């Protein structure tokens, strides 16, 4: 990225509030004017901001108007103000502590971290730091803000979800992580603009950055995103009783101790091996009643631009009531020369036969997914004996849209377990909700609310989970659960004995339990929110 040429940060201060009658207990807006007499002070009400957006950023007005919460409009507008005017933006609940002259003329965007004690949301998502968007400085026209605004646009479909990751600090933090020109940003510790924690104490963070000797402002956290969840005594006691009932009724569970005895840790944690030659990949396709999808699924494999002489394809079929077995036999006969090898195996174990309308009933999930885990385990056991391979790509037979560079993208993540986002349509919501990241620790009340029939089955928007469509502002995220519609697994993982749990592990089963167990054993699965495969919408 080219070095930015700019006149530098101008002597302008921006603050915003709903109206021109701002509450006196929010901060000290007058301190910004008092300590910076030579600076232009620009106050923006919500009405002013909308006029500004309509005039200077009309292409974003639909999004500005579409946000359901005022803070999201304020977030987007502050990025646009700094892009257009430059200067210093400061939340209304801030207090200026010194002259801003040290910032004047700087050609970089000047940012500071939030206090280190508040970095957990960023670190859970695989980022190094949480950057503070309550006070920022910038020259006008800096392209960094284009990146921030682009991420806001990308996350607009999730606008009614978490503010932090639709317009707030996590969006800013992702833009910093992805920015490739370190000379264009002046990054500093929290002391510069936000040296006080949400609890009102000095952060005590080590000082570093271009302005390590300077404290320019403090933030009072009057509009903090950080909330405490504290259920009542009654609900805590009720949750304890439900937890006891759960443990007594569903006693068939896989413990970490028992699971770890089945895994050879020395093999599981071997470092990834680099080779000048493309790795061998075996595509594993479990199939039952897949007649309508097999040809289209095969067509997607044939169009992959990965060297076909390094791809093996192995089908596992069992229990089909249609022509799936015959079609697979024909595919193997016709296309054996299109890949390094092709084959099929009959699976004797699998999920119970269910009508399509029954497949998602909660009371059937434990038996259904246990059967799917059995089929997967039998297929990988056969594959390990069948051909030597470096990687295994699990692919459902009804996945009918693959990027041509799918394998390159998955292997480039350099992780032993990698999941793309499985969708029904491009950039639509995630279809495979078994891929998720835990972003909080639910208390016993929350856990028991969604434990049913021996498994945790929360709704898609439960507060402590993020699915890949929630994380599209990031290119790479750690995961807890993984889905099996498309999943690449390094051979070391399966050779070490790690299989898909057939009984619940941590109240999860099959691929979800596989991901969580791998993570607990030291192999963190990785999700790629912006690499998408398409599932048939039947």
Short mmCIF file of C-alpha atoms in Angstrom, two decimals:
data_model
loop_
_atom_site.label_atom_id
_atom_site.label_comp_id
_atom_site.label_asym_id
_atom_site.label_seq_id
_atom_site.Cartn_x
_atom_site.Cartn_y
_atom_site.Cartn_z
CA UNK A 1 0.00 0.00 0.00
CA UNK A 2 1.38 3.40 -0.95
CA UNK A 3 2.47 5.82 1.75
CA UNK A 4 -0.19 8.42 2.49
CA UNK A 5 0.50 12.00 1.35
CA UNK A 6 -1.57 14.45 3.36
CA UNK A 7 -1.54 17.90 4.88
CA UNK A 8 -1.81 16.21 8.26
CA UNK A 9 -4.27 16.38 11.14
CA UNK A 10 -6.07 19.76 11.08
CA UNK A 11 -7.06 21.82 14.13
CA UNK A 12 -10.65 20.53 14.26
CA UNK A 13 -12.50 18.84 17.15
CA UNK A 14 -15.71 16.84 16.51
CA UNK A 15 -18.23 15.82 19.15
CA UNK A 16 -21.72 14.39 18.67
CA UNK A 17 -24.88 13.97 20.73
CA UNK A 18 -28.55 13.36 20.09
CA UNK A 19 -29.38 17.04 20.37
CA UNK A 20 -27.69 20.29 21.31
CA UNK A 21 -28.92 19.85 24.89
CA UNK A 22 -26.38 17.32 26.11
CA UNK A 23 -26.42 16.12 29.75
CA UNK A 24 -23.87 17.78 32.01
CA UNK A 25 -22.95 14.49 33.74
CA UNK A 26 -21.72 12.81 30.56
CA UNK A 27 -18.28 14.36 30.39
CA UNK A 28 -16.82 17.82 29.92
CA UNK A 29 -17.23 19.06 26.34
CA UNK A 30 -16.10 22.54 27.35
CA UNK A 31 -12.68 21.15 28.31
CA UNK A 32 -11.95 20.49 24.64
CA UNK A 33 -12.52 24.13 23.75
CA UNK A 34 -10.85 25.52 26.86
CA UNK A 35 -7.57 23.66 26.34
CA UNK A 36 -7.50 24.16 22.56
CA UNK A 37 -8.37 27.81 21.90
CA UNK A 38 -6.89 27.77 18.40
CA UNK A 39 -8.90 24.77 17.29
CA UNK A 40 -12.25 24.78 15.50
CA UNK A 41 -14.89 23.04 17.62
CA UNK A 42 -17.66 21.31 15.62
CA UNK A 43 -20.63 19.93 17.52
CA UNK A 44 -22.97 17.58 15.64
CA UNK A 45 -26.51 16.63 16.66
CA UNK A 46 -28.21 13.58 15.16
CA UNK A 47 -30.00 15.91 12.77
CA UNK A 48 -26.70 17.53 11.76
CA UNK A 49 -25.12 14.13 11.17
CA UNK A 50 -27.90 13.04 8.85
CA UNK A 51 -27.54 16.22 6.79
CA UNK A 52 -23.78 15.63 6.64
CA UNK A 53 -24.25 12.03 5.48
CA UNK A 54 -26.82 13.06 2.86
CA UNK A 55 -24.48 15.73 1.49
CA UNK A 56 -21.05 14.10 1.70
CA UNK A 57 -21.79 10.36 1.75
CA UNK A 58 -25.13 9.92 -0.05
CA UNK A 59 -24.12 6.40 -1.08
CA UNK A 60 -24.19 5.43 2.62
CA UNK A 61 -27.40 7.22 3.61
CA UNK A 62 -29.52 4.09 3.16
CA UNK A 63 -27.32 2.31 5.67
CA UNK A 64 -27.20 5.25 8.09
CA UNK A 65 -31.00 5.44 8.09
CA UNK A 66 -31.36 1.67 8.31
CA UNK A 67 -29.57 1.23 11.62
CA UNK A 68 -31.98 0.49 14.45
CA UNK A 69 -29.81 2.01 17.20
CA UNK A 70 -28.55 5.61 17.41
CA UNK A 71 -25.06 4.54 18.52
CA UNK A 72 -24.58 2.69 15.22
CA UNK A 73 -25.38 5.85 13.27
CA UNK A 74 -22.99 7.77 15.52
CA UNK A 75 -20.25 5.18 14.91
CA UNK A 76 -20.59 5.29 11.14
CA UNK A 77 -20.78 9.08 11.14
CA UNK A 78 -17.58 9.51 13.19
CA UNK A 79 -15.61 7.46 10.66
CA UNK A 80 -17.08 9.57 7.86
CA UNK A 81 -16.32 12.84 9.68
CA UNK A 82 -12.68 11.86 10.05
CA UNK A 83 -12.54 10.73 6.42
CA UNK A 84 -14.02 14.02 5.16
CA UNK A 85 -12.77 16.70 7.55
CA UNK A 86 -10.01 15.03 9.53
CA UNK A 87 -9.22 16.33 13.00
CA UNK A 88 -9.98 14.78 16.39
CA UNK A 89 -13.20 12.96 17.15
CA UNK A 90 -14.13 12.61 20.86
CA UNK A 91 -17.17 11.01 22.50
CA UNK A 92 -19.33 13.32 24.56
CA UNK A 93 -18.41 11.42 27.77
CA UNK A 94 -14.74 12.40 27.57
CA UNK A 95 -12.61 15.02 29.27
CA UNK A 96 -9.72 16.73 27.52
CA UNK A 97 -6.63 16.77 29.76
CA UNK A 98 -4.08 18.67 27.66
CA UNK A 99 -3.55 20.61 24.47
CA UNK A 100 -3.99 18.63 21.26
CA UNK A 101 -1.09 20.42 19.56
CA UNK A 102 1.12 17.26 19.63
CA UNK A 103 -1.32 15.78 17.10
CA UNK A 104 -1.44 18.73 14.72
CA UNK A 105 0.08 18.04 11.32
CA UNK A 106 0.58 14.29 11.84
CA UNK A 107 -0.06 12.50 8.54
CA UNK A 108 -1.06 9.27 10.29
CA UNK A 109 -4.28 8.08 11.89
CA UNK A 110 -3.69 8.26 15.66
CA UNK A 111 -5.39 5.58 17.75
CA UNK A 112 -5.06 4.06 21.19
CA UNK A 113 -6.01 0.70 22.64
CA UNK A 114 -8.78 0.20 25.13
CA UNK A 115 -7.40 -0.75 28.58
CA UNK A 116 -5.83 -4.20 28.46
CA UNK A 117 -8.42 -5.54 30.90
CA UNK A 118 -11.06 -4.92 28.20
CA UNK A 119 -9.35 -6.73 25.31
CA UNK A 120 -11.17 -10.05 25.81
CA UNK A 121 -13.76 -9.51 23.03
CA UNK A 122 -10.98 -8.99 20.48
CA UNK A 123 -8.74 -11.80 21.70
CA UNK A 124 -11.58 -14.31 21.72
CA UNK A 125 -12.00 -13.55 18.02
CA UNK A 126 -8.31 -14.05 17.28
CA UNK A 127 -7.22 -10.40 17.27
CA UNK A 128 -4.31 -9.06 19.29
CA UNK A 129 -5.89 -5.85 20.62
CA UNK A 130 -9.15 -3.97 21.05
CA UNK A 131 -8.79 -0.46 19.62
CA UNK A 132 -10.72 2.45 21.09
CA UNK A 133 -13.15 4.30 18.82
CA UNK A 134 -14.24 6.87 21.43
CA UNK A 135 -11.40 9.31 20.63
CA UNK A 136 -9.44 9.19 17.37
CA UNK A 137 -7.41 11.60 15.25
CA UNK A 138 -6.81 11.64 11.51
CA UNK A 139 -5.80 13.74 8.53
CA UNK A 140 -8.62 14.24 6.01
CA UNK A 141 -8.95 11.75 3.18
CA UNK A 142 -7.01 8.95 4.84
CA UNK A 143 -7.81 5.62 3.09
CA UNK A 144 -7.83 3.75 6.39
CA UNK A 145 -11.38 5.00 6.91
CA UNK A 146 -12.44 3.47 3.61
CA UNK A 147 -11.50 0.10 5.07
CA UNK A 148 -13.40 0.75 8.29
CA UNK A 149 -16.48 1.88 6.37
CA UNK A 150 -16.24 -1.14 4.05
CA UNK A 151 -16.35 -3.43 7.10
CA UNK A 152 -19.42 -1.59 8.39
CA UNK A 153 -21.08 -2.18 5.02
CA UNK A 154 -20.11 -5.85 5.12
CA UNK A 155 -21.69 -6.25 8.56
CA UNK A 156 -24.84 -4.26 7.80
CA UNK A 157 -26.93 -7.44 7.28
CA UNK A 158 -26.22 -8.23 10.97
CA UNK A 159 -27.13 -4.67 12.07
CA UNK A 160 -29.61 -5.82 14.72
CA UNK A 161 -27.02 -7.97 16.47
CA UNK A 162 -23.96 -6.90 18.49
CA UNK A 163 -23.02 -3.21 18.17
CA UNK A 164 -19.34 -3.93 18.87
CA UNK A 165 -19.06 -5.99 15.70
CA UNK A 166 -21.41 -4.11 13.39
CA UNK A 167 -20.01 -0.57 13.79
CA UNK A 168 -18.08 -0.44 17.06
CA UNK A 169 -14.58 -1.15 18.41
CA UNK A 170 -14.34 -4.66 16.97
CA UNK A 171 -14.83 -3.25 13.47
CA UNK A 172 -12.09 -0.68 14.09
CA UNK A 173 -9.84 -3.39 15.55
CA UNK A 174 -10.34 -5.65 12.53
CA UNK A 175 -9.39 -2.78 10.21
CA UNK A 176 -6.18 -2.20 12.19
CA UNK A 177 -5.32 -5.92 12.08
CA UNK A 178 -5.87 -6.02 8.31
CA UNK A 179 -4.04 -2.76 7.50
CA UNK A 180 -0.79 -3.50 5.69
CA UNK A 181 1.03 -0.15 5.95
CA UNK A 182 2.30 0.28 9.53
CA UNK A 183 3.71 3.71 8.71
CA UNK A 184 0.19 5.04 8.06
CA UNK A 185 -1.02 4.48 11.63
CA UNK A 186 0.23 5.83 14.95
CA UNK A 187 -0.78 3.16 17.46
CA UNK A 188 -0.58 3.82 21.17
CA UNK A 189 -1.40 2.26 24.52
CA UNK A 190 -4.61 3.17 26.30
CA UNK A 191 -3.04 6.05 28.25
CA UNK A 192 -3.38 8.48 25.32
CA UNK A 193 -7.20 8.76 25.21
CA UNK A 194 -8.63 6.01 27.45
CA UNK A 195 -6.40 5.34 30.44
CA UNK A 196 -9.34 4.72 32.78
CA UNK A 197 -11.22 1.39 32.84
CA UNK A 198 -14.99 0.94 32.74
CA UNK A 199 -14.83 0.60 36.54
CA UNK A 200 -13.32 4.07 36.93
CA UNK A 201 -9.80 2.95 37.88
CA UNK A 202 -6.50 3.79 36.23
CA UNK A 203 -5.71 1.00 33.77
CA UNK A 204 -2.08 0.82 34.86
CA UNK A 205 -1.18 -0.38 31.36
CA UNK A 206 2.45 -0.04 30.24
CA UNK A 207 2.85 3.03 28.07
CA UNK A 208 4.07 2.70 24.51
CA UNK A 209 3.61 4.30 21.10
CA UNK A 210 4.55 7.56 19.40
CA UNK A 211 2.83 9.53 22.17
CA UNK A 212 3.97 7.46 25.15
CA UNK A 213 4.64 10.56 27.27
CA UNK A 214 1.31 12.24 26.60
CA UNK A 215 -2.15 11.95 28.17
CA UNK A 216 -4.58 13.95 26.05
CA UNK A 217 -7.97 12.81 27.37
CA UNK A 218 -9.87 10.34 29.51
CA UNK A 219 -13.07 8.47 28.77
CA UNK A 220 -15.81 8.20 31.41
CA UNK A 221 -17.57 5.13 29.92
CA UNK A 222 -21.05 6.58 30.49
CA UNK A 223 -22.41 4.77 27.43
CA UNK A 224 -20.43 1.58 27.96
CA UNK A 225 -21.07 -1.55 25.91
CA UNK A 226 -20.02 -3.69 28.87
CA UNK A 227 -22.91 -5.25 30.77
CA UNK A 228 -23.05 -7.65 33.68
CA UNK A 229 -25.40 -10.64 33.65
CA UNK A 230 -26.56 -11.68 37.12
CA UNK A 231 -29.54 -14.04 37.39
CA UNK A 232 -31.68 -13.96 40.50
CA UNK A 233 -31.22 -16.37 43.41
CA UNK A 234 -34.44 -18.16 42.42
CA UNK A 235 -33.22 -18.75 38.87
CA UNK A 236 -29.80 -19.91 40.10
CA UNK A 237 -31.38 -22.49 42.43
CA UNK A 238 -33.77 -23.65 39.71
CA UNK A 239 -30.83 -24.04 37.33
CA UNK A 240 -28.98 -26.19 39.86
CA UNK A 241 -31.96 -28.54 40.10
CA UNK A 242 -32.23 -28.75 36.31
CA UNK A 243 -28.51 -29.42 36.05
CA UNK A 244 -28.81 -32.31 38.50
CA UNK A 245 -31.76 -33.75 36.56
CA UNK A 246 -29.77 -33.44 33.32
CA UNK A 247 -26.82 -35.33 34.78
CA UNK A 248 -28.96 -38.10 36.23
CA UNK A 249 -31.06 -38.59 33.11
CA UNK A 250 -28.33 -38.32 30.48
CA UNK A 251 -25.48 -40.25 32.07
CA UNK A 252 -23.85 -41.49 28.82
CA UNK A 253 -21.25 -38.78 28.31
CA UNK A 254 -17.68 -38.66 27.06
CA UNK A 255 -15.31 -37.08 29.58
CA UNK A 256 -12.16 -35.23 28.58
CA UNK A 257 -10.09 -37.79 30.46
CA UNK A 258 -11.64 -40.69 28.56
CA UNK A 259 -11.40 -38.87 25.22
CA UNK A 260 -7.76 -37.91 25.69
CA UNK A 261 -6.83 -41.55 26.38
CA UNK A 262 -8.02 -42.39 22.85
CA UNK A 263 -5.76 -39.78 21.22
CA UNK A 264 -2.01 -39.94 20.65
CA UNK A 265 -1.05 -36.42 21.67
CA UNK A 266 2.42 -36.66 20.14
CA UNK A 267 0.92 -37.21 16.67
CA UNK A 268 -1.93 -34.74 17.13
CA UNK A 269 0.39 -31.84 17.90
CA UNK A 270 3.09 -32.50 15.29
CA UNK A 271 3.95 -29.25 13.47
CA UNK A 272 2.52 -28.87 9.98
CA UNK A 273 4.98 -30.04 7.36
CA UNK A 274 5.78 -27.80 4.40
CA UNK A 275 6.44 -29.24 0.97
CA UNK A 276 7.31 -27.81 -2.42
CA UNK A 277 4.80 -30.21 -3.97
CA UNK A 278 1.03 -29.81 -3.56
CA UNK A 279 -0.31 -31.89 -0.70
CA UNK A 280 -2.43 -34.98 -1.29
CA UNK A 281 -6.06 -34.36 -0.35
CA UNK A 282 -8.69 -37.07 0.05
CA UNK A 283 -12.26 -35.85 -0.34
CA UNK A 284 -14.63 -37.83 1.91
CA UNK A 285 -18.29 -37.71 0.87
CA UNK A 286 -20.81 -39.41 3.17
CA UNK A 287 -23.97 -40.02 1.15
CA UNK A 288 -27.46 -41.26 1.89
CA UNK A 289 -30.40 -40.64 -0.43
CA UNK A 290 -28.18 -38.20 -2.32
CA UNK A 291 -29.42 -39.08 -5.81
CA UNK A 292 -30.61 -35.51 -6.64
CA UNK A 293 -27.24 -33.95 -5.76
CA UNK A 294 -24.44 -36.32 -6.74
CA UNK A 295 -23.83 -35.14 -10.30
CA UNK A 296 -23.83 -31.46 -9.35
CA UNK A 297 -21.59 -32.18 -6.38
CA UNK A 298 -19.18 -34.06 -8.66
CA UNK A 299 -19.19 -31.17 -11.13
CA UNK A 300 -17.93 -28.89 -8.39
CA UNK A 301 -15.05 -31.25 -7.64
CA UNK A 302 -14.14 -31.43 -11.32
CA UNK A 303 -13.89 -27.64 -11.60
CA UNK A 304 -11.49 -27.24 -8.67
CA UNK A 305 -8.22 -25.74 -9.90
CA UNK A 306 -6.18 -27.78 -7.42
CA UNK A 307 -4.04 -30.43 -9.21
CA UNK A 308 -6.41 -33.36 -9.75
CA UNK A 309 -3.56 -35.85 -9.61
CA UNK A 310 -3.22 -34.90 -5.92
CA UNK A 311 -6.92 -35.44 -5.13
CA UNK A 312 -8.46 -38.75 -4.04
CA UNK A 313 -12.24 -39.07 -3.77
CA UNK A 314 -13.91 -41.61 -1.49
CA UNK A 315 -17.67 -41.99 -1.13
CA UNK A 316 -19.29 -43.61 1.89
CA UNK A 317 -22.85 -44.81 1.29
CA UNK A 318 -25.27 -46.67 3.50
CA UNK A 319 -29.00 -46.99 4.07
CA UNK A 320 -30.16 -45.22 0.90
CA UNK A 321 -33.66 -45.95 -0.39
CA UNK A 322 -33.01 -44.35 -3.79
CA UNK A 323 -30.39 -44.95 -6.52
CA UNK A 324 -27.50 -43.35 -4.61
CA UNK A 325 -25.37 -46.52 -4.50
CA UNK A 326 -25.80 -47.18 -8.24
CA UNK A 327 -25.02 -43.57 -9.15
CA UNK A 328 -21.85 -43.61 -7.03
CA UNK A 329 -20.71 -46.82 -8.73
CA UNK A 330 -21.24 -45.18 -12.13
CA UNK A 331 -19.40 -42.02 -11.11
CA UNK A 332 -16.41 -44.01 -9.87
CA UNK A 333 -16.29 -45.99 -13.13
CA UNK A 334 -16.58 -42.95 -15.41
CA UNK A 335 -14.34 -40.52 -13.55
CA UNK A 336 -11.63 -42.67 -11.95
CA UNK A 337 -9.05 -41.17 -14.31
CA UNK A 338 -10.06 -37.59 -13.51
CA UNK A 339 -8.46 -37.82 -10.06
CA UNK A 340 -5.54 -39.60 -8.44
CA UNK A 341 -8.06 -42.25 -7.37
CA UNK A 342 -11.76 -42.72 -6.70
CA UNK A 343 -13.56 -45.30 -4.64
CA UNK A 344 -16.57 -46.07 -2.50
CA UNK A 345 -17.31 -48.00 0.65
CA UNK A 346 -20.56 -49.26 2.11
CA UNK A 347 -21.24 -47.96 5.61
CA UNK A 348 -23.15 -50.25 7.94
CA UNK A 349 -23.71 -47.65 10.64
CA UNK A 350 -25.54 -44.37 10.26
CA UNK A 351 -28.35 -42.12 11.43
CA UNK A 352 -31.84 -43.57 11.93
CA UNK A 353 -34.14 -43.31 8.94
CA UNK A 354 -36.22 -40.15 9.37
CA UNK A 355 -38.68 -38.31 7.19
CA UNK A 356 -37.24 -35.02 5.95
CA UNK A 357 -39.74 -33.04 8.01
CA UNK A 358 -38.58 -34.76 11.20
CA UNK A 359 -34.84 -34.28 10.78
CA UNK A 360 -34.57 -31.12 12.86
CA UNK A 361 -36.82 -32.02 15.79
CA UNK A 362 -34.81 -31.46 19.02
CA UNK A 363 -35.82 -34.78 20.58
CA UNK A 364 -34.30 -36.67 17.63
CA UNK A 365 -30.97 -34.87 17.42
CA UNK A 366 -29.03 -37.01 19.86
CA UNK A 367 -29.79 -40.24 17.99
CA UNK A 368 -29.59 -38.63 14.55
CA UNK A 369 -26.23 -36.96 15.05
CA UNK A 370 -24.78 -39.94 16.91
CA UNK A 371 -25.56 -41.99 13.80
CA UNK A 372 -23.93 -39.39 11.54
CA UNK A 373 -20.84 -39.50 13.77
CA UNK A 374 -20.74 -43.30 13.42
CA UNK A 375 -20.88 -43.03 9.63
CA UNK A 376 -18.11 -40.43 9.58
CA UNK A 377 -15.91 -42.50 11.87
CA UNK A 378 -16.34 -45.64 9.77
CA UNK A 379 -15.54 -43.66 6.62
CA UNK A 380 -12.34 -42.13 8.02
CA UNK A 381 -11.22 -45.51 9.38
CA UNK A 382 -11.54 -46.92 5.87
CA UNK A 383 -9.86 -43.87 4.29
CA UNK A 384 -6.81 -44.15 6.54
CA UNK A 385 -6.30 -47.73 5.29
CA UNK A 386 -7.21 -46.93 1.67
CA UNK A 387 -4.76 -44.23 0.54
CA UNK A 388 -2.05 -42.16 2.16
CA UNK A 389 -3.09 -38.53 2.30
CA UNK A 390 -1.93 -35.29 3.88
CA UNK A 391 -5.40 -33.79 4.29
CA UNK A 392 -9.02 -34.92 4.38
CA UNK A 393 -11.77 -32.72 3.01
CA UNK A 394 -15.13 -33.70 4.45
CA UNK A 395 -17.82 -32.69 1.97
CA UNK A 396 -21.55 -33.31 2.17
CA UNK A 397 -23.07 -34.73 -1.00
CA UNK A 398 -25.60 -31.87 -1.17
CA UNK A 399 -22.95 -29.14 -1.24
CA UNK A 400 -23.30 -27.88 -4.81
CA UNK A 401 -21.20 -24.71 -4.93
CA UNK A 402 -17.44 -24.64 -4.33
CA UNK A 403 -14.98 -21.82 -5.09
CA UNK A 404 -12.45 -23.01 -7.64
CA UNK A 405 -9.64 -22.17 -5.21
CA UNK A 406 -11.33 -23.75 -2.19
CA UNK A 407 -8.51 -26.14 -1.35
CA UNK A 408 -5.84 -23.47 -1.74
CA UNK A 409 -7.81 -21.16 0.59
CA UNK A 410 -8.34 -23.83 3.24
CA UNK A 411 -4.75 -25.08 3.21
CA UNK A 412 -3.35 -21.52 3.23
CA UNK A 413 -4.89 -21.06 6.69
CA UNK A 414 -2.07 -23.31 7.98
CA UNK A 415 -4.24 -24.87 10.66
CA UNK A 416 -5.04 -28.53 11.22
CA UNK A 417 -8.83 -28.06 11.18
CA UNK A 418 -10.37 -25.41 8.91
CA UNK A 419 -14.03 -24.68 8.13
CA UNK A 420 -15.40 -22.38 5.42
CA UNK A 421 -18.83 -20.80 5.76
CA UNK A 422 -21.62 -22.95 4.34
CA UNK A 423 -24.50 -20.86 2.97
CA UNK A 424 -27.59 -21.36 0.85
CA UNK A 425 -26.87 -18.27 -1.24
CA UNK A 426 -23.82 -16.06 -1.68
CA UNK A 427 -23.25 -13.81 1.35
CA UNK A 428 -26.43 -15.11 2.96
CA UNK A 429 -26.74 -16.34 6.54
CA UNK A 430 -24.68 -19.34 7.58
CA UNK A 431 -26.52 -22.59 6.92
CA UNK A 432 -24.19 -24.87 8.88
CA UNK A 433 -24.65 -23.47 12.39
CA UNK A 434 -22.44 -26.16 13.89
CA UNK A 435 -19.47 -23.88 13.15
CA UNK A 436 -19.38 -21.36 15.98
CA UNK A 437 -17.12 -19.42 18.31
CA UNK A 438 -17.82 -19.05 22.03
CA UNK A 439 -17.51 -15.35 22.92
CA UNK A 440 -18.67 -15.65 26.51
CA UNK A 441 -19.21 -18.16 29.29
CA UNK A 442 -22.90 -18.71 29.93
CA UNK A 443 -23.91 -19.11 33.54
CA UNK A 444 -25.77 -22.20 34.69
CA UNK A 445 -29.13 -20.51 34.13
CA UNK A 446 -28.35 -19.75 30.48
CA UNK A 447 -26.84 -23.19 29.85
CA UNK A 448 -29.83 -25.04 31.23
CA UNK A 449 -32.27 -22.91 29.28
CA UNK A 450 -30.96 -24.47 26.06
CA UNK A 451 -29.99 -27.98 27.15
CA UNK A 452 -32.51 -30.40 25.70
CA UNK A 453 -32.46 -34.17 25.44
CA UNK A 454 -28.86 -34.30 26.60
CA UNK A 455 -27.47 -31.70 24.17
CA UNK A 456 -26.93 -27.94 24.13
CA UNK A 457 -29.17 -26.57 21.38
CA UNK A 458 -29.42 -22.77 21.66
CA UNK A 459 -31.02 -20.52 19.04
CA UNK A 460 -28.78 -19.06 16.33
CA UNK A 461 -28.62 -15.63 17.98
CA UNK A 462 -27.82 -16.74 21.54
CA UNK A 463 -25.54 -14.15 23.14
CA UNK A 464 -22.51 -16.36 23.83
CA UNK A 465 -22.05 -17.80 20.32
CA UNK A 466 -21.01 -16.30 17.01
CA UNK A 467 -21.48 -18.10 13.73
CA UNK A 468 -19.40 -17.39 10.67
CA UNK A 469 -21.91 -14.93 9.22
CA UNK A 470 -21.51 -12.88 12.43
CA UNK A 471 -17.75 -12.65 11.87
CA UNK A 472 -17.38 -11.56 8.25
CA UNK A 473 -15.45 -8.46 9.25
CA UNK A 474 -12.61 -10.91 9.99
CA UNK A 475 -10.84 -13.16 7.50
CA UNK A 476 -9.89 -15.80 10.04
CA UNK A 477 -11.35 -16.73 13.44
CA UNK A 478 -10.80 -19.45 16.05
CA UNK A 479 -13.75 -21.81 16.50
CA UNK A 480 -15.16 -24.09 19.16
CA UNK A 481 -17.71 -26.13 17.23
CA UNK A 482 -17.24 -27.03 13.57
CA UNK A 483 -19.70 -28.11 10.94
CA UNK A 484 -19.18 -31.02 8.60
CA UNK A 485 -20.80 -29.76 5.40
CA UNK A 486 -17.29 -28.76 4.30
CA UNK A 487 -14.35 -29.24 6.63
CA UNK A 488 -10.65 -29.85 6.01
CA UNK A 489 -8.74 -31.89 8.59
CA UNK A 490 -5.03 -32.65 8.60
CA UNK A 491 -4.16 -36.34 8.53
CA UNK A 492 -2.30 -36.03 11.86
CA UNK A 493 -5.61 -35.28 13.59
CA UNK A 494 -7.32 -38.44 12.41
CA UNK A 495 -4.16 -40.58 12.57
CA UNK A 496 -3.81 -39.56 16.21
CA UNK A 497 -7.18 -41.17 16.88
CA UNK A 498 -9.36 -38.06 17.13
CA UNK A 499 -12.83 -39.04 15.91
CA UNK A 500 -16.31 -37.55 15.91
CA UNK A 501 -17.83 -38.24 19.36
CA UNK A 502 -20.77 -40.63 19.14
CA UNK A 503 -21.94 -39.75 22.64
CA UNK A 504 -22.07 -36.20 24.04
CA UNK A 505 -18.87 -34.44 24.97
CA UNK A 506 -19.44 -31.17 26.87
CA UNK A 507 -23.13 -31.48 25.89
CA UNK A 508 -22.14 -31.47 22.20
CA UNK A 509 -22.00 -34.31 19.70
CA UNK A 510 -20.58 -35.22 16.28
CA UNK A 511 -18.75 -32.37 14.48
CA UNK A 512 -19.46 -29.78 17.19
CA UNK A 513 -17.97 -32.06 19.83
CA UNK A 514 -15.06 -32.88 17.48
CA UNK A 515 -14.16 -29.19 17.23
CA UNK A 516 -14.46 -28.53 20.96
CA UNK A 517 -12.50 -31.66 21.86
CA UNK A 518 -9.73 -30.80 19.39
CA UNK A 519 -9.50 -27.33 20.89
CA UNK A 520 -9.32 -28.74 24.41
CA UNK A 521 -6.51 -31.03 23.24
CA UNK A 522 -4.51 -28.09 21.88
CA UNK A 523 -5.59 -27.96 18.22
CA UNK A 524 -7.78 -24.91 17.69
CA UNK A 525 -10.09 -25.12 14.66
CA UNK A 526 -10.07 -22.11 12.35
CA UNK A 527 -13.05 -20.63 10.53
CA UNK A 528 -12.84 -18.63 7.30
CA UNK A 529 -15.95 -16.39 7.32
CA UNK A 530 -15.34 -15.05 3.81
CA UNK A 531 -14.69 -18.37 2.09
CA UNK A 532 -18.13 -19.71 1.23
CA UNK A 533 -19.47 -23.02 -0.04
CA UNK A 534 -23.07 -23.36 -1.15
CA UNK A 535 -25.46 -26.01 0.10
CA UNK A 536 -28.49 -27.12 -1.86
CA UNK A 537 -31.60 -25.31 -0.63
CA UNK A 538 -33.82 -28.38 -0.54
#
